[in-house]
Coordinates of N, CA and C in Angstrom, one line a residue:
X1 N 0.8 -1.2 0.0 CA 0.0 0.0 0.0 C 0.9 1.2 0.0
X2 N 0.3 2.4 -0.3 CA 1.0 3.6 -0.3 C 0.5 4.6 0.8
X3 N 1.2 5.6 1.1 CA 0.7 6.6 2.1 C -0.7 7.1 1.7
X4 N -1.6 7.2 2.7 CA -2.9 7.7 2.5 C -3.9 6.6 2.2
X5 N -3.5 5.4 1.9 CA -4.5 4.3 1.6 C -5.0 3.8 2.9
X6 N -6.3 3.5 2.9 CA -7.0 2.9 4.1 C -7.0 1.4 3.8
X7 N -6.9 0.6 4.9 CA -7.0 -0.8 4.8 C -7.7 -1.3 6.1
X8 N -8.2 -2.5 6.0 CA -8.9 -3.1 7.2 C -8.5 -4.6 7.3
X9 N -8.4 -5.0 8.5 CA -8.2 -6.4 8.8 C -9.6 -6.9 9.3
X10 N -10.1 -8.0 8.6 CA -11.4 -8.5 8.9 C -11.2 -9.9 9.5
X11 N -11.9 -10.1 10.6 CA -11.8 -11.4 11.3 C -13.2 -11.9 11.7
X12 N -13.5 -13.2 11.6 CA -14.9 -13.6 12.0 C -15.0 -13.7 13.5
X13 N -16.1 -13.4 14.0 CA -16.3 -13.5 15.5 C -17.8 -13.7 15.7
X14 N -18.1 -14.1 17.0 CA -19.4 -14.3 17.4 C -19.5 -14.0 18.9
X15 N -19.7 -12.7 19.2 CA -19.7 -12.2 20.6 C -20.8 -12.9 21.4
X16 N -21.9 -13.3 20.8 CA -23.1 -13.8 21.5 C -22.7 -15.2 22.2
X17 N -21.6 -15.8 21.7 CA -21.2 -17.1 22.3 C -19.8 -16.9 23.0
X18 N -19.4 -15.6 23.1 CA -18.2 -15.3 23.9 C -16.9 -15.3 23.0
X19 N -17.1 -15.1 21.7 CA -15.9 -15.1 20.8 C -15.7 -13.7 20.3
X20 N -14.7 -13.0 20.7 CA -14.5 -11.6 20.2 C -13.0 -11.3 20.1
X21 N -12.8 -10.4 19.1 CA -11.4 -10.0 18.8 C -11.2 -8.6 19.4
X22 N -9.9 -8.3 19.8 CA -9.5 -7.0 20.3 C -8.2 -6.6 19.6
X23 N -7.9 -5.3 19.5 CA -6.6 -4.8 19.0 C -5.7 -4.8 20.2
X24 N -4.6 -5.6 20.1 CA -3.7 -5.7 21.2 C -2.6 -4.7 21.1
X25 N -2.0 -4.5 19.9 CA -0.9 -3.6 19.8 C -1.1 -2.8 18.5
X26 N -1.2 -1.5 18.6 CA -1.3 -0.6 17.5 C 0.0 -0.6 16.7
X27 N -0.1 -0.4 15.4 CA 1.2 -0.4 14.6 C 2.0 0.9 15.0
X28 N 3.2 0.9 14.5 CA 4.1 2.1 14.6 C 3.3 3.2 14.0
X29 N 3.0 4.2 14.7 CA 2.2 5.4 14.2 C 2.9 6.1 13.1
X30 N 4.2 6.0 12.9 CA 4.8 6.6 11.8 C 4.5 5.9 10.5
X31 N 4.1 4.6 10.6 CA 3.8 3.8 9.4 C 2.3 3.7 9.1
X32 N 1.5 3.5 10.1 CA 0.1 3.4 9.9 C -0.6 3.8 11.2
X33 N -1.8 4.4 11.0 CA -2.6 4.8 12.2 C -3.9 4.0 12.3
X34 N -4.3 3.7 13.5 CA -5.6 3.1 13.7 C -6.7 4.1 13.6
X35 N -7.7 3.7 12.8 CA -8.9 4.6 12.6 C -10.1 4.2 13.4
X36 N -10.5 3.0 13.3 CA -11.7 2.5 14.0 C -11.8 1.0 14.0
X37 N -12.7 0.6 14.9 CA -13.1 -0.8 15.0 C -14.6 -0.9 14.7
X38 N -15.0 -1.7 13.7 CA -16.4 -1.8 13.3 C -16.8 -3.3 13.3
X39 N -18.1 -3.5 13.5 CA -18.6 -4.9 13.5 C -19.8 -5.0 12.6
X40 N -19.9 -6.1 11.9 CA -21.0 -6.3 11.0 C -21.6 -7.7 11.4
X41 N -22.9 -7.8 11.6 CA -23.6 -9.0 12.0 C -24.0 -9.7 10.7
X42 N -24.0 -11.1 10.8 CA -24.5 -11.8 9.6 C -26.0 -12.1 9.6
X43 N -26.6 -11.7 10.7 CA -28.1 -11.9 10.8 C -28.6 -11.3 12.1
X44 N -29.9 -11.3 12.2 CA -30.6 -10.8 13.4 C -30.9 -11.9 14.4
X45 N -30.8 -13.1 14.0 CA -31.1 -14.2 14.9 C -30.1 -14.3 16.0
X46 N -30.6 -14.7 17.2 CA -29.6 -14.8 18.4 C -28.6 -15.9 18.0
X47 N -27.3 -15.6 18.3 CA -26.2 -16.5 18.0 C -25.6 -16.3 16.7
X48 N -26.2 -15.4 15.9 CA -25.6 -15.1 14.6 C -24.2 -14.5 14.7
X49 N -23.3 -15.0 14.0 CA -21.9 -14.5 14.0 C -21.8 -13.3 13.2
X50 N -20.6 -12.9 13.0 CA -20.4 -11.7 12.2 C -18.9 -11.5 11.9
X51 N -18.5 -10.3 11.6 CA -17.2 -9.9 11.2 C -16.8 -8.7 12.0
X52 N -15.6 -8.7 12.5 CA -15.0 -7.5 13.1 C -14.0 -6.9 12.1
X53 N -14.0 -5.6 11.9 CA -13.1 -4.9 11.0 C -12.3 -3.9 11.8
X54 N -11.0 -4.0 11.7 CA -10.1 -3.1 12.3 C -9.5 -2.2 11.2
X55 N -9.8 -0.9 11.1 CA -9.5 -0.1 10.0 C -8.3 0.8 10.3
X56 N -7.4 0.9 9.4 CA -6.1 1.7 9.5 C -5.9 2.5 8.3
X57 N -4.9 3.4 8.4 CA -4.5 4.3 7.3 C -3.0 4.2 7.2
X58 N -2.5 4.0 6.0 CA -1.1 4.0 5.7 C -0.6 5.4 5.8
X59 N 0.6 5.6 6.5 CA 1.1 7.0 6.6 C 2.4 7.2 5.9
X60 N 3.4 6.6 6.4 CA 4.8 6.8 5.8 C 5.4 5.5 5.5
X61 N 6.3 5.4 4.5 CA 7.0 4.2 4.1 C 7.6 3.5 5.3
X62 N 7.5 2.2 5.4 CA 8.0 1.4 6.5 C 7.2 0.1 6.7
X63 N 7.6 -0.7 7.6 CA 6.8 -1.9 8.0 C 6.4 -1.8 9.4
X64 N 5.2 -2.3 9.7 CA 4.7 -2.3 11.1 C 4.0 -3.6 11.4
X65 N 3.9 -3.9 12.6 CA 3.2 -5.1 13.1 C 1.9 -4.7 13.8
X66 N 0.8 -5.5 13.4 CA -0.5 -5.2 14.1 C -0.9 -6.6 14.7
X67 N -1.3 -6.5 16.0 CA -1.6 -7.7 16.7 C -3.1 -7.7 17.2
X68 N -3.8 -8.7 16.9 CA -5.2 -8.9 17.3 C -5.3 -10.1 18.2
X69 N -6.1 -10.1 19.2 CA -6.3 -11.2 20.1 C -7.7 -11.7 20.1
X70 N -7.9 -12.9 19.9 CA -9.3 -13.6 19.9 C -9.4 -14.3 21.3
X71 N -10.3 -13.7 22.1 CA -10.5 -14.3 23.5 C -11.8 -15.0 23.5
X72 N -11.7 -16.3 23.5 CA -12.9 -17.1 23.5 C -13.4 -17.4 24.9
X73 N -14.6 -16.9 25.1 CA -15.3 -17.1 26.4 C -14.4 -16.7 27.6
X74 N -13.9 -15.5 27.5 CA -13.1 -14.9 28.5 C -14.0 -14.0 29.4
X75 N -13.5 -13.8 30.6 CA -14.2 -12.9 31.5 C -14.0 -11.4 31.2
X76 N -14.4 -10.6 32.1 CA -14.2 -9.1 31.9 C -12.8 -8.7 31.8
X77 N -11.9 -9.5 32.5 CA -10.5 -9.1 32.4 C -9.8 -9.6 31.2
X78 N -10.5 -10.2 30.2 CA -10.0 -10.7 28.9 C -8.9 -11.7 29.1
X79 N -9.1 -12.6 30.1 CA -8.1 -13.7 30.3 C -8.9 -15.0 30.2
X80 N -8.4 -15.9 29.4 CA -9.1 -17.2 29.4 C -9.2 -17.9 30.8
X81 N -10.5 -18.3 31.1 CA -10.7 -18.8 32.5 C -10.6 -20.3 32.5
X82 N -10.8 -21.0 31.4 CA -10.7 -22.5 31.5 C -9.7 -23.0 30.4
X83 N -9.4 -24.2 30.5 CA -8.5 -24.9 29.6 C -9.0 -24.8 28.1
X84 N -10.3 -25.0 28.0 CA -11.0 -24.9 26.7 C -10.9 -23.5 26.1
X85 N -11.1 -22.5 27.0 CA -10.9 -21.1 26.6 C -9.5 -20.8 26.1
X86 N -8.5 -21.3 26.9 CA -7.1 -21.1 26.5 C -6.8 -21.7 25.1
X87 N -7.4 -22.9 24.8 CA -7.2 -23.6 23.6 C -7.8 -22.8 22.4
X88 N -9.0 -22.3 22.6 CA -9.7 -21.6 21.6 C -9.3 -20.2 21.3
X89 N -8.6 -19.6 22.3 CA -8.2 -18.2 22.2 C -6.8 -18.2 21.5
X90 N -6.5 -17.0 20.9 CA -5.2 -16.9 20.2 C -5.0 -15.5 19.7
X91 N -3.8 -15.4 19.2 CA -3.4 -14.1 18.6 C -3.1 -14.2 17.1
X92 N -3.5 -13.2 16.4 CA -3.2 -13.1 15.0 C -2.2 -11.9 14.8
X93 N -1.1 -12.1 14.1 CA -0.1 -11.1 13.9 C -0.1 -10.8 12.4
X94 N -0.2 -9.5 12.1 CA -0.2 -9.1 10.7 C 1.0 -8.1 10.5
X95 N 1.7 -8.3 9.4 CA 2.8 -7.3 9.1 C 2.3 -6.5 7.9
X96 N 2.4 -5.2 8.0 CA 1.9 -4.2 7.0 C 3.1 -3.4 6.5
X97 N 3.2 -3.3 5.2 CA 4.2 -2.5 4.6 C 3.6 -1.4 3.8
X98 N 4.1 -0.2 4.1 CA 3.7 1.0 3.3 C 4.9 1.4 2.4
X99 N 4.7 1.5 1.1 CA 5.8 1.9 0.2 C 5.6 3.3 -0.4
X100 N 6.7 3.8 -0.9 CA 6.6 5.1 -1.5 C 5.6 5.1 -2.7
X101 N 5.0 6.2 -2.9 CA 4.1 6.3 -4.1 C 5.0 6.2 -5.3
X102 N 4.5 5.4 -6.3 CA 5.3 5.4 -7.6 C 5.3 6.7 -8.2
X103 N 6.4 7.0 -8.8 CA 6.5 8.3 -9.5 C 5.7 8.2 -10.8
X104 N 5.0 9.3 -11.2 CA 4.2 9.4 -12.4 C 5.1 9.6 -13.6
X105 N 6.4 10.0 -13.4 CA 7.2 10.3 -14.5 C 7.1 11.7 -15.1
X106 N 6.1 12.4 -14.5 CA 5.8 13.8 -14.9 C 6.4 14.7 -13.9
X107 N 7.3 15.6 -14.3 CA 7.8 16.6 -13.3 C 6.7 17.2 -12.5
X108 N 6.8 17.2 -11.1 CA 5.8 17.8 -10.3 C 4.6 17.0 -10.1
X109 N 4.5 15.7 -10.7 CA 3.3 14.9 -10.7 C 3.5 13.7 -10.1

């Protein structure tokens, strides 16, 4: 991606059964900035899953790491309470690279 481009990380989740993602570590703010966290449901029925979107903006050339944590049936302190919860929970690590904008070949453009 290039500076100024927005991107999102989309992960499936189902908060109604205790499965939800959180942003654990924001990227290096020189490379990308966190904009928002949005959720989209797949239906109105109880127990319907959905997708969580973590939206970012590319800023300056470089590479940054973004870490998301899926805590399955965790308590308020976001710590897995049981062995099953520990097995089902986990971290996803994404590496993002922002590159220089390609030159248009036109002076000043």
